[in-house]
Coordinates of C-alpha atoms and ligand atoms in Angstrom, one line a residue:
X278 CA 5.8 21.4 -1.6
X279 CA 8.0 19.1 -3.8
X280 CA 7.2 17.5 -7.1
X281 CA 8.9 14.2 -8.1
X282 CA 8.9 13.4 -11.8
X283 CA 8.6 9.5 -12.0
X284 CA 10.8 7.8 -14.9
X285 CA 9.6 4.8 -14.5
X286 CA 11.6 4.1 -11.0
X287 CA 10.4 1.6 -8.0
X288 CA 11.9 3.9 -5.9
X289 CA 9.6 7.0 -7.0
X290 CA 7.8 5.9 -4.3
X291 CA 9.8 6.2 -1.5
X292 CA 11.8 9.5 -2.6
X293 CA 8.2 11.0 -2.2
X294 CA 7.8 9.3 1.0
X295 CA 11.2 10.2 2.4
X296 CA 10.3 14.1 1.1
X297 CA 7.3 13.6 4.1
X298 CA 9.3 11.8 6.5
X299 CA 10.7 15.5 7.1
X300 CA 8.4 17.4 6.7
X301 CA 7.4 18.8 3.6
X302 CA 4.6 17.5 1.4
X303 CA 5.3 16.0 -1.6
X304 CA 3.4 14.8 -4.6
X305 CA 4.5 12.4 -7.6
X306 CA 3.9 12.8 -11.2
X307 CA 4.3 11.5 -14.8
X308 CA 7.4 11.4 -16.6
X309 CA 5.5 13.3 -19.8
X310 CA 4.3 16.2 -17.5
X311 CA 4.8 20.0 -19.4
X312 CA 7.0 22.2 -17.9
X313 CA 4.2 24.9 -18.0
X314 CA 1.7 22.4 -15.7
X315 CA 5.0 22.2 -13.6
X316 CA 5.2 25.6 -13.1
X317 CA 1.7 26.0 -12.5
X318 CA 1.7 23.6 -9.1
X319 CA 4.3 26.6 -7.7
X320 CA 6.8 23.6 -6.2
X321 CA 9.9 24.3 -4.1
X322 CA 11.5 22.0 -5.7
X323 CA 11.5 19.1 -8.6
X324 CA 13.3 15.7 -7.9
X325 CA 13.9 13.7 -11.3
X326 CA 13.8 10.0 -10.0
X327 CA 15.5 7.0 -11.7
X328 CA 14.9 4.7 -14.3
X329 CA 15.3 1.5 -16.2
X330 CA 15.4 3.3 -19.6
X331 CA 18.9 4.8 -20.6
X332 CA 18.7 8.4 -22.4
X333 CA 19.7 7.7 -25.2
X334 CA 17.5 4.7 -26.1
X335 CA 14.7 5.3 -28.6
X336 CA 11.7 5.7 -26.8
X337 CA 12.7 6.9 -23.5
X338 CA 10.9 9.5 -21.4
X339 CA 12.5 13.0 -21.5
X340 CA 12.3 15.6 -19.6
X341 CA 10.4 18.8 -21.0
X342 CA 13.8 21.5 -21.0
X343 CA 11.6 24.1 -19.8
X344 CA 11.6 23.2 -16.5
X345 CA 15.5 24.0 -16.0
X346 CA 14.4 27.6 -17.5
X347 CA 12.2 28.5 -14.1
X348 CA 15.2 28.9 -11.7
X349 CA 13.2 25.8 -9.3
X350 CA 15.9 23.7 -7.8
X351 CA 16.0 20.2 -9.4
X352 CA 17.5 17.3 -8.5
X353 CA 17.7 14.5 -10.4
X354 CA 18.4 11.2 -9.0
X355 CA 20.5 8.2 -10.9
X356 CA 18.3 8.4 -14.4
X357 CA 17.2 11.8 -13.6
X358 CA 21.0 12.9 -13.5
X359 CA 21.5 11.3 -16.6
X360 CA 18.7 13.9 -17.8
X361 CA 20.1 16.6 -16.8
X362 CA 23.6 15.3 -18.3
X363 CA 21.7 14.7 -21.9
X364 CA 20.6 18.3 -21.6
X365 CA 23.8 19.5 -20.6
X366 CA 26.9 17.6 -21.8
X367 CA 26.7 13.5 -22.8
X368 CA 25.5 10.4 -21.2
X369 CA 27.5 7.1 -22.3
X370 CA 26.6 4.1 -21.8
X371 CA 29.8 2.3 -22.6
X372 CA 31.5 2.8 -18.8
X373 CA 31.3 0.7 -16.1
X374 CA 28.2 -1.0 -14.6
X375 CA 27.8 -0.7 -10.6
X376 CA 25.4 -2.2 -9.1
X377 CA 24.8 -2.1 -5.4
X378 CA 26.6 -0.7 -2.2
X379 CA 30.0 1.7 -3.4
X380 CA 31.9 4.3 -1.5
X381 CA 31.6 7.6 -2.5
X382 CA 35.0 9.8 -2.3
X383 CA 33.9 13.5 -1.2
X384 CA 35.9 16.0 -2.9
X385 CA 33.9 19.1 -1.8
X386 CA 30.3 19.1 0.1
X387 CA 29.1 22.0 -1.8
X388 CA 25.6 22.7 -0.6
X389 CA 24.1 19.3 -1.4
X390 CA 26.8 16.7 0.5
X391 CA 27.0 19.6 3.1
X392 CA 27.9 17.2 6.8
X393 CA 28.7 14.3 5.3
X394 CA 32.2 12.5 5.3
X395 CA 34.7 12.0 3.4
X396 CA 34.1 8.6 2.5
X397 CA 30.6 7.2 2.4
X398 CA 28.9 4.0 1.7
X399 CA 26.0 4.7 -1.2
X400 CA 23.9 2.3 -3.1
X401 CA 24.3 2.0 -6.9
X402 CA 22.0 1.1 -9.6
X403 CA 23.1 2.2 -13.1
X404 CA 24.7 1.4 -16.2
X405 CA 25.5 4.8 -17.8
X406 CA 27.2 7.8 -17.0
X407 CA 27.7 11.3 -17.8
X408 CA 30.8 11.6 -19.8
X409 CA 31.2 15.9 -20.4
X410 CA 29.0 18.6 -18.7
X411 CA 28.8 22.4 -20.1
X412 CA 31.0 24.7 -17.3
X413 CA 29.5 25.8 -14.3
X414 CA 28.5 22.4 -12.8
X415 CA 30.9 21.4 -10.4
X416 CA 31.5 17.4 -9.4
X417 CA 31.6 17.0 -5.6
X418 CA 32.1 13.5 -5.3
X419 CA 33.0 10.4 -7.1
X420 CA 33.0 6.2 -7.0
X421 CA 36.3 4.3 -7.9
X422 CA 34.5 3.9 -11.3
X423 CA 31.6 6.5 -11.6
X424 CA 33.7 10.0 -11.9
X425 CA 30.6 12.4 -11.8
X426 CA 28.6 10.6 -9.1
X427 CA 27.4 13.9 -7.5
X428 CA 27.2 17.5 -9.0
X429 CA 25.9 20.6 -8.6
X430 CA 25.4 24.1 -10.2
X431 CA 24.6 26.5 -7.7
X432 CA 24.1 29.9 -10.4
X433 CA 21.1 27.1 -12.3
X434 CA 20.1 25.4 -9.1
X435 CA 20.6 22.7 -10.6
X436 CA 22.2 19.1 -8.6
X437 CA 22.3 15.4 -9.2
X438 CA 23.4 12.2 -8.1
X439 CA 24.2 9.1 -9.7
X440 CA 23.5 6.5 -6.2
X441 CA 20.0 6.7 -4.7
X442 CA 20.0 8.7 -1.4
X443 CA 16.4 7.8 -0.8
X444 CA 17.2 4.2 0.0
X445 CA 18.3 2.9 3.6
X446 CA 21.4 1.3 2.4
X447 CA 23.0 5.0 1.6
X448 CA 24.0 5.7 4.9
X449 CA 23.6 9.5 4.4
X450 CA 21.0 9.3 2.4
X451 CA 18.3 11.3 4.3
X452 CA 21.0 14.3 5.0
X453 CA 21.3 14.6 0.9
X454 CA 18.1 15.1 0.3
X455 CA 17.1 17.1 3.6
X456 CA 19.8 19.5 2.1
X457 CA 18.1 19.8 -0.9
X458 CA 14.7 20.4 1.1
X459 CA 15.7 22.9 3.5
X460 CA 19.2 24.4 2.2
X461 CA 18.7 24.4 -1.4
X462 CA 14.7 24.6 -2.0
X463 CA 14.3 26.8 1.3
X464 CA 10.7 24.4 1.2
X465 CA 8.7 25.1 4.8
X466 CA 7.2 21.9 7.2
X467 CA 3.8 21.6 6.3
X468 CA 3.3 18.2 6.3
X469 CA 2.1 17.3 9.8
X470 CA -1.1 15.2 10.7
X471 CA -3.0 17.5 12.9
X472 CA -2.6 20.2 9.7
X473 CA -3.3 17.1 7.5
X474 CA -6.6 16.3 9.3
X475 CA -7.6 19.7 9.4
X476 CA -6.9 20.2 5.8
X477 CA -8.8 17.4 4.4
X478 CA -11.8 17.5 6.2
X479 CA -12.2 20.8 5.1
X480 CA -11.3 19.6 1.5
X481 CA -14.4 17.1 2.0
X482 CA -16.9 20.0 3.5
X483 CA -16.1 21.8 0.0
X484 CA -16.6 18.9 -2.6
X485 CA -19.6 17.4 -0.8
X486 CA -21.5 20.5 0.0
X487 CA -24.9 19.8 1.6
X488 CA -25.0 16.5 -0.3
X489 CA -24.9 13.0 0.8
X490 CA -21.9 10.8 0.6
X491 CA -22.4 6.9 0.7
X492 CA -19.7 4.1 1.2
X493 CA -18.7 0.3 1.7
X494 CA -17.0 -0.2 4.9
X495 CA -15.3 -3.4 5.7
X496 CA -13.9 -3.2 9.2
X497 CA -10.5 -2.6 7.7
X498 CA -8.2 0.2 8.5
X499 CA -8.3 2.2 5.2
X500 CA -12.2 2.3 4.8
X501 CA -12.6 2.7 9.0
X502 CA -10.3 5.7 8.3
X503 CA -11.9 7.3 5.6
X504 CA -15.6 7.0 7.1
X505 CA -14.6 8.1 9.9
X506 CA -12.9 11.5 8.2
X507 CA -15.4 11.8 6.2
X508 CA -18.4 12.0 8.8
X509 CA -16.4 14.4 11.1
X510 CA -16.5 16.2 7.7
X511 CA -20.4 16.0 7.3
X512 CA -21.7 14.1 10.4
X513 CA -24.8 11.9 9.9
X514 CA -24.8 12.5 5.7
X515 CA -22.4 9.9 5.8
X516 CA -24.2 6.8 4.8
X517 CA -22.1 3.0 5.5
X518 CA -23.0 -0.3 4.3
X519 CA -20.9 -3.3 5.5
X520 CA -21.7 -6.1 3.5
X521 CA -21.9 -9.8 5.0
X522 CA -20.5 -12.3 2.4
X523 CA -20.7 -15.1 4.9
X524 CA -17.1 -15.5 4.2
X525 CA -15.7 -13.2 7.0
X526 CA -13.8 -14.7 10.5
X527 CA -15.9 -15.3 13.4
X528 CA -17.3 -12.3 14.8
X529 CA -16.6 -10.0 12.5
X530 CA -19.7 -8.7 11.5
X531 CA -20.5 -8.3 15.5
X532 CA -17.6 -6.7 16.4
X533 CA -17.4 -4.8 13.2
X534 CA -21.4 -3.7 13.9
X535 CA -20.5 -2.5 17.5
X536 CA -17.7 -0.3 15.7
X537 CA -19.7 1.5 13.3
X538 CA -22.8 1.8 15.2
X539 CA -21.1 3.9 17.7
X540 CA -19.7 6.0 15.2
X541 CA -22.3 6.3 12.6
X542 CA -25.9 7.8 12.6
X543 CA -26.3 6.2 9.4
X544 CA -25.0 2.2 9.3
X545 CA -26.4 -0.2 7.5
X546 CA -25.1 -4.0 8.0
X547 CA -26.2 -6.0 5.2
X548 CA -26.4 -10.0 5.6
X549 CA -25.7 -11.2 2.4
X550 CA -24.5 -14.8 2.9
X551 CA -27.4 -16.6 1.4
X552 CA -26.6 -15.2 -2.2
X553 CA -23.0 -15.4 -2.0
X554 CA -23.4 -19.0 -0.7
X555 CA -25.9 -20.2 -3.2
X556 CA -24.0 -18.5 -6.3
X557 CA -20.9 -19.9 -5.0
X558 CA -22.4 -23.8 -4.9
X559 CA -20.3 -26.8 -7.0
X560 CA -17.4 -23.5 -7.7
X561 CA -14.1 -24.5 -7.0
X562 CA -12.1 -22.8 -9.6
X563 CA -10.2 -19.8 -7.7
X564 CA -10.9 -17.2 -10.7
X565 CA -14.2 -18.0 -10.9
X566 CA -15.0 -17.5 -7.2
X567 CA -12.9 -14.3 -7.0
X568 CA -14.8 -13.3 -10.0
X569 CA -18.6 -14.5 -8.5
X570 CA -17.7 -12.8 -5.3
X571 CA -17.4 -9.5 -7.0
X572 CA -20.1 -9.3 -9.1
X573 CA -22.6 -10.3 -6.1
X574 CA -20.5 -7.7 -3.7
X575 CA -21.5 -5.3 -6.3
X576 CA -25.3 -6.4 -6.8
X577 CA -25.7 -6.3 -3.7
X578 CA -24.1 -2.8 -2.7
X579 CA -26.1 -1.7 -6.0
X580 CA -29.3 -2.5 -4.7
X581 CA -28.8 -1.5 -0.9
X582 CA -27.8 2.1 -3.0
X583 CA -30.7 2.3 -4.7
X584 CA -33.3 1.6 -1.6
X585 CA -31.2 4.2 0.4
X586 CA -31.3 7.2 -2.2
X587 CA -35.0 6.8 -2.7
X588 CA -35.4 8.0 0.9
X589 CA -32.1 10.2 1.0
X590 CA -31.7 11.7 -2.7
X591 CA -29.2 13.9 -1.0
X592 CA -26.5 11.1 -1.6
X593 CA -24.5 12.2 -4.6
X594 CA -20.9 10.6 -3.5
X595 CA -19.5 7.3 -3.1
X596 CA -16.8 7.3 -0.6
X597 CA -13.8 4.9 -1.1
X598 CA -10.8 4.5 1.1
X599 CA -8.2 4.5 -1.7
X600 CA -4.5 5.2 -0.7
X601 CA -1.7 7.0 -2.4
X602 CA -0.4 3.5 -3.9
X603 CA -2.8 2.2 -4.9
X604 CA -3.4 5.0 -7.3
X605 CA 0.2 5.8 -8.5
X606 CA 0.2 2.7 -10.6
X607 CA 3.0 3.4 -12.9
X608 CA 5.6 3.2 -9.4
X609 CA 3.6 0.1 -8.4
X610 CA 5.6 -3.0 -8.5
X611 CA 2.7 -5.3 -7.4
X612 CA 1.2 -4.8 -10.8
X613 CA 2.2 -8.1 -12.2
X614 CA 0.5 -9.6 -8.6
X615 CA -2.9 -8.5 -10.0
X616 CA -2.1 -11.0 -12.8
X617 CA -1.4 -13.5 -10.9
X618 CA -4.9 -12.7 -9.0
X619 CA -7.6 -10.6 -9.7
X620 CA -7.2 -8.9 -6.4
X621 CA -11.1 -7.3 -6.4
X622 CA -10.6 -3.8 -5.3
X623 CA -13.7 -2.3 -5.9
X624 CA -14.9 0.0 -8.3
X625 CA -17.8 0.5 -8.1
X626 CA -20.1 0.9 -11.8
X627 CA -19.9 4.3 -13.0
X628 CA -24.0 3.9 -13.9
X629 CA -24.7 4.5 -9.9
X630 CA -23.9 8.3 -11.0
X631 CA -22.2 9.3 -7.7
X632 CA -19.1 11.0 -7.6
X633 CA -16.2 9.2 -6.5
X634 CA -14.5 10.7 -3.0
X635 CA -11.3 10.0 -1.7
X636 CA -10.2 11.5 0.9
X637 CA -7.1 9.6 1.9
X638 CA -5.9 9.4 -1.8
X639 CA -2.2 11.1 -0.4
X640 CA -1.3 9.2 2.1
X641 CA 1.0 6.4 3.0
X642 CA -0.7 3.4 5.1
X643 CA 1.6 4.6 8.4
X644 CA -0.2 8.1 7.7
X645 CA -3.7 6.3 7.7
X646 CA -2.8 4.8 10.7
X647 CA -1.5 7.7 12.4
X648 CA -4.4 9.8 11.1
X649 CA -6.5 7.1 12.2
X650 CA -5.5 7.3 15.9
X651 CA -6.2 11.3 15.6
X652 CA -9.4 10.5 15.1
X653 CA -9.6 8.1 17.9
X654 CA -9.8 4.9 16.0
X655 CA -8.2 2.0 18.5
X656 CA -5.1 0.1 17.8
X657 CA -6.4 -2.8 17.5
X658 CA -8.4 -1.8 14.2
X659 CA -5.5 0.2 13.6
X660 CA -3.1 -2.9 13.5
X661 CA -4.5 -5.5 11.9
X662 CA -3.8 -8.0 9.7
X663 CA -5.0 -7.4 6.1
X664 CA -8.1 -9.3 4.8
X665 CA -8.6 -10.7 1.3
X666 CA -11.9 -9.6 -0.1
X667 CA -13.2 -12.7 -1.2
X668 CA -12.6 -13.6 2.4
X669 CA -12.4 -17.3 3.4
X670 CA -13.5 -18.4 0.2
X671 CA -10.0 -18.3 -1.2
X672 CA -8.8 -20.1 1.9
X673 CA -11.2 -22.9 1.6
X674 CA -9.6 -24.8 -1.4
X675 CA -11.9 -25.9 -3.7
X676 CA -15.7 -25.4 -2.6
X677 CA -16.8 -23.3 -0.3
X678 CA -19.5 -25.0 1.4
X679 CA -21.4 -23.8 4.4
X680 CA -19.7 -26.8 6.7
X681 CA -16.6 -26.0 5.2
X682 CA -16.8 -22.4 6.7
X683 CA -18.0 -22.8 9.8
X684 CA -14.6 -25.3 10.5
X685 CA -12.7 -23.0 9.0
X686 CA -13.9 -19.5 11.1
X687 CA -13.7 -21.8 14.2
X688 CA -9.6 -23.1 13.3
X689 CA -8.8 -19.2 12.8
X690 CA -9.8 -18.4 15.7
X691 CA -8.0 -20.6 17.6
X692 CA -5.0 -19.6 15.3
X693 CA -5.3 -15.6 16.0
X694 CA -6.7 -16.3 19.5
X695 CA -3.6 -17.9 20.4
X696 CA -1.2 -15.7 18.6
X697 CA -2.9 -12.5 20.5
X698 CA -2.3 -14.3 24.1
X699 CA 1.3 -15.0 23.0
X700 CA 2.5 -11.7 21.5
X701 CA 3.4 -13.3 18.0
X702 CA 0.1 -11.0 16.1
X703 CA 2.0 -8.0 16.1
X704 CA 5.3 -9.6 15.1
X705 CA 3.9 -11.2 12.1
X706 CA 2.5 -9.9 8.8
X707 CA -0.3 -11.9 8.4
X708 CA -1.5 -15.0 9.8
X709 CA -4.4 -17.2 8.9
X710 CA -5.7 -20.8 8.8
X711 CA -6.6 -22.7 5.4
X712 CA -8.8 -25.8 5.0
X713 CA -7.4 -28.7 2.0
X714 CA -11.0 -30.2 0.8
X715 CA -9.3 -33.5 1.6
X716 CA -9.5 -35.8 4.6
X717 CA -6.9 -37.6 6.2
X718 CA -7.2 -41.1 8.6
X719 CA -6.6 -40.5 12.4
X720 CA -7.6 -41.8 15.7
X721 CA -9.3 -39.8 18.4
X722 CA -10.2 -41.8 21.8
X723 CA -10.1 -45.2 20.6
X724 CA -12.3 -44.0 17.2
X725 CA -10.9 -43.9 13.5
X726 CA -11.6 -40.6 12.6
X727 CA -11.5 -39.4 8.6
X728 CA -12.0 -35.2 8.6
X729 CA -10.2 -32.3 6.8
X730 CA -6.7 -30.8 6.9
X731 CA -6.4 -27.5 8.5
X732 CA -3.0 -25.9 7.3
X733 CA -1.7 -22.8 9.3
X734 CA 0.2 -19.6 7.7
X735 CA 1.6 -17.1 9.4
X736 CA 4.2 -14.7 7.4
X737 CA 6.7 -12.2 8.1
X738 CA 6.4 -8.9 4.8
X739 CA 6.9 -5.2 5.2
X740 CA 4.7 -4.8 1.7
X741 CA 3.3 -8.0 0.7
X742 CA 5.1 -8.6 -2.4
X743 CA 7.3 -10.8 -0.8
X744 CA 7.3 -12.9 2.5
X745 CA 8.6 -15.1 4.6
X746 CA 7.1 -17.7 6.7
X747 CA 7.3 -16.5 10.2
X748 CA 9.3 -18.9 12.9
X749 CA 6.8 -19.1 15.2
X750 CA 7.9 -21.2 18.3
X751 CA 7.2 -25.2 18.8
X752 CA 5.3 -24.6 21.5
X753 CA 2.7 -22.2 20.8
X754 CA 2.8 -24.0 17.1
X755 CA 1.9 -27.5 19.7
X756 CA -0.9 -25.7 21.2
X757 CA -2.3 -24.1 18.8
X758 CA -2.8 -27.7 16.8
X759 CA -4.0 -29.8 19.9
X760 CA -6.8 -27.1 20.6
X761 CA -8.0 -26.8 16.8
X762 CA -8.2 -30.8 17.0
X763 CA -9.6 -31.3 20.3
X764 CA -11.9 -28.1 19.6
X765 CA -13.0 -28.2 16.3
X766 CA -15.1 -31.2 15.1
X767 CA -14.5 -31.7 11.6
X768 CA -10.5 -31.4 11.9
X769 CA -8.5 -34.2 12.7
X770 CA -4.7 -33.2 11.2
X771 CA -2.8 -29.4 11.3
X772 CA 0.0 -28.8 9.5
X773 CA 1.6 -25.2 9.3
X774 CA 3.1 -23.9 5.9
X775 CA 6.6 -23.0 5.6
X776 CA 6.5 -21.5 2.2
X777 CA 8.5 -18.3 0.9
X778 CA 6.7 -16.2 -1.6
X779 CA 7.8 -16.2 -4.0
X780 CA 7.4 -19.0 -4.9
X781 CA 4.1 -19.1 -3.2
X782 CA 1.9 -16.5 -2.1
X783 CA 0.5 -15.3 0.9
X784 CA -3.3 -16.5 0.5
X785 CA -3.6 -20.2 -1.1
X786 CA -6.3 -18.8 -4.0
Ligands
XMP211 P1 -1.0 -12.8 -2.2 O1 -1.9 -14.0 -1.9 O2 -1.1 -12.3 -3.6 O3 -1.5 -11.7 -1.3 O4 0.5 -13.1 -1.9 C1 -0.8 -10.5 -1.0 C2 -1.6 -9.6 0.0 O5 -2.9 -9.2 -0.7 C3 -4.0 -9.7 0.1 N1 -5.0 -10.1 -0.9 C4 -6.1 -9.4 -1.2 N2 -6.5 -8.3 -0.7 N3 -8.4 -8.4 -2.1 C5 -7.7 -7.8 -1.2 O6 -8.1 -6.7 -0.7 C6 -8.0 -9.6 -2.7 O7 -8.7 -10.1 -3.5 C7 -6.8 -10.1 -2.1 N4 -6.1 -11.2 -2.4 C8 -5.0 -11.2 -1.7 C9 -3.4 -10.9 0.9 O8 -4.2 -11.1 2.0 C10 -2.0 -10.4 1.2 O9 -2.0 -9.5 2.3

């Protein structure tokens, strides 16, 4: 096992991820964490990650000096060199700046650059740089204007480089650090799924006991996941609500009943749409609905709870299908998107006195996936495209109105029917349609007609926080308006948005 000490890095992230990718399981943790609580999770290995702050700089996380004392191999990564230089020589911050791709000059592989080349590109993002290091580290390669770019010290274990190998744009990137893994931490392969599964379901047998664990399950791939480890855990303790907003796509809640009935002993499907509908009336603020929509979700979940555990007081868990990023906050870049929107990620009221379970809290979304087809969950729920929570209702600009919906779900699925026959849903990110409260003028037969504006998104991401709009071809873009205006009454105009976000985002609310 390998423990990454996050300084503060967007990259934290994916050093962890990359420690996975071969192999080995990894885990990420606060920049204040005590050498002694260190020692205590027995790693193979540390990796200090990067950093805006520079060392020097009043109020900058440090690194407890302990840790160098335990004779674990560290290595410390662009900022996390620079620690290792403050505790071993001097950091200035008066050199050069480099930014961005470099080639890194070899002098000798040592054990870290071991099978690398002489020259190789890297990518750069630092301002300072270690100016003196105490004898017995050793610098094995260097940039036209970073001298110490990669060192080691073999007798302290002790190695760092100033580029960061865990991004694609370092060619060699992944050979660096599986040298570190293997070579220089000697860490074993233990991160496989099949172990993985094994491992957590027996984690969930031993937290939950003989009790009861209840959940909200929305059809998507994280909470699908997590139910469905959870109840190969504990079978038909496993309690599922799915909550009907009345602002889901056309046959969702059918197909998404047909799912969970056959896997469940114990599914409840909820039709909530009259309150949602009648609280959301003359709303057309986009705060305010995102805001309505979570307080009824969670009146609603509240009082389906409260029925079930008077005839199942075993229930004494809440199940939740939280992944690793969304709890690592502090490496989250997407924070400030929260701002933007109150993205309502449910947490449930601590005053329902159930314990919180978790059980996919480590992994990556491509793990959930893959863990999800262990467990025989089908690629089609597997792949799909992400769904707000508030559903259509931050699609339908302005009000959402019962008529409103109903032309909306039908435009959708004209949309995502026609991208499925095509091929285009599994190239694009997401893909929707909208409805504008406004009507335009048209003709239709020989009639005026005056209806609403459908506008069509589809977008190209790899995380969401940015995104392109995807170049979907004239042709299917032709159909795909003629059959939501000759099929859905209402409609009379599609447009399709070609909007980059930023300076949009994906949904419209
Ligand atoms: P935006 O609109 O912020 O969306 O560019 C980024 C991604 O987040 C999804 N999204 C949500 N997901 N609850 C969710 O679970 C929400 O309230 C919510 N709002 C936006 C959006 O669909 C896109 O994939």
């Amino acid at each position: 096992m390998l423990v990454v000490i996050n300084y503060g890095s967007q990259f934290a992230h994916l050093i962890a991820r990359r420690v996975r990718e071969l192999g080995v399981y990894s885990e990420i943790v606060p920049s204040g964490i005590t050498a002694n609580r260190l020692k205590e999770m027995q790693p193979d290995g540390i990796i200090l990650s990067g950093g805006p702050s520079s060392v020097y700089e009043k109020g900058a996380p440090l690194i407890d000096k302990g840790i160098f004392k335990f004779g674990i191999p560290i290595l410390g990564i662009c900022y996390g060199l620079q620690l290792i230089g403050n505790s071993f020589g001097n950091v200035d911050g008066r050199n050069v700046k480099e930014y961005g791709k470099a080639i890194l000059h070899i002098r000798k592989k040592g054990r870290l650059l071991d099978g690398l080349g002489k020259d190789e590109a890297v990518w750069m993002s630092h301002g300072d740089s270690i100016s003196s290091l105490e004898e017995g580290f050793e610098i094995t390669a260097s940039t036209d204007t970073c001298e110490m770019a990669a060192l080691e010290n073999n007798s302290r274990k002790i190695y760092g480089v100033q580029f960061h190998p865990e991004v694609v744009h370092t060619k060699s990137g992944m050979r660096i650090l599986k040298n570190f893994v293997f070579s220089i931490c000697h860490a074993k392969k233990d991160f496989t799924m099949a172990g993985m599964k094994e491992r957590l379901i027996q984690d969930i047998k031993k937290e939950v006991m003989g009790k009861g664990v209840l959940m909200a399950t929305s059809g998507g791939v994280d909470s699908t996941v997590a139910a469905t480890l959870i109840h190969e855990a504990i079978g038909s303790r496993l309690h599922c609500i799915f909550i009907d907003h009345g602002l889901i796509r056309k046959g969702e809640r059918e197909e998404v009943d047909r799912l969970y009935r056959e896997r469940f002993e114990n599914y409840y499907s909820v039709d909530a749409s009259a309150p949602f509908l009648k609280k959301l009336a003359g709303i057309s603020e986009p705060e305010q609905k995102r805001r309505i929509i979570g307080h009824t979700f969670i009146e609603v979940f509240e009082a389906k709870a409260k029925e079930l555990k008077k005839n199942h007081p075993e229930i004494a868990f809440l199940g939740q299908g939280t992944i690793y990023p969304d709890r690592i906050e502090s490496a989250q870049p997407s924070k400030n998107a929260s701002k933007i929107k109150s993205h309502h990620n449910l947490t449930l009221p601590e005053k329902m006195h159930l314990r919180v379970i978790e059980p996919l809290k480590e992994l990556y979304k491509d793990n959930v996936r893959e863990l999800g087809k262990m467990l025989g969950i089908s690629n089609h729920i597997l792949y799909r495209h992400p769904f707000p929570g508030p559903g259509l209702a931050i699609r339908i600009l302005g009000e959402a109105t019962k008529e409103r919906i109903q032309i909306l779900k039908e435009a959708d699925f004209i949309f995502i029917e026609e991208l499925k026959k095509s091929g285009y849903y599994d190239r694009v990110w997401q893909a929707f349609a909208a409805l504008f409260p406004i009507k335009s003028v048209g003709v239709m037969g020989d009639a005026r007609t005056y209806d609403y504006i459908i506008s069509l998104r589809a977008v190209t991401s790899v995380d969401a926080m940015t995104a392109d709009w995807a170049r979907l071809p004239d042709s299917l873009l032709e159909k795909i308006s003629s059959r939501i205006v000759n099929e859905v009454r209402g409609v009379n105009r599609v447009v399709y948005d070609i909007t980059q976000k930023p300076p949009g985002t994906i949904e419209y609310e």
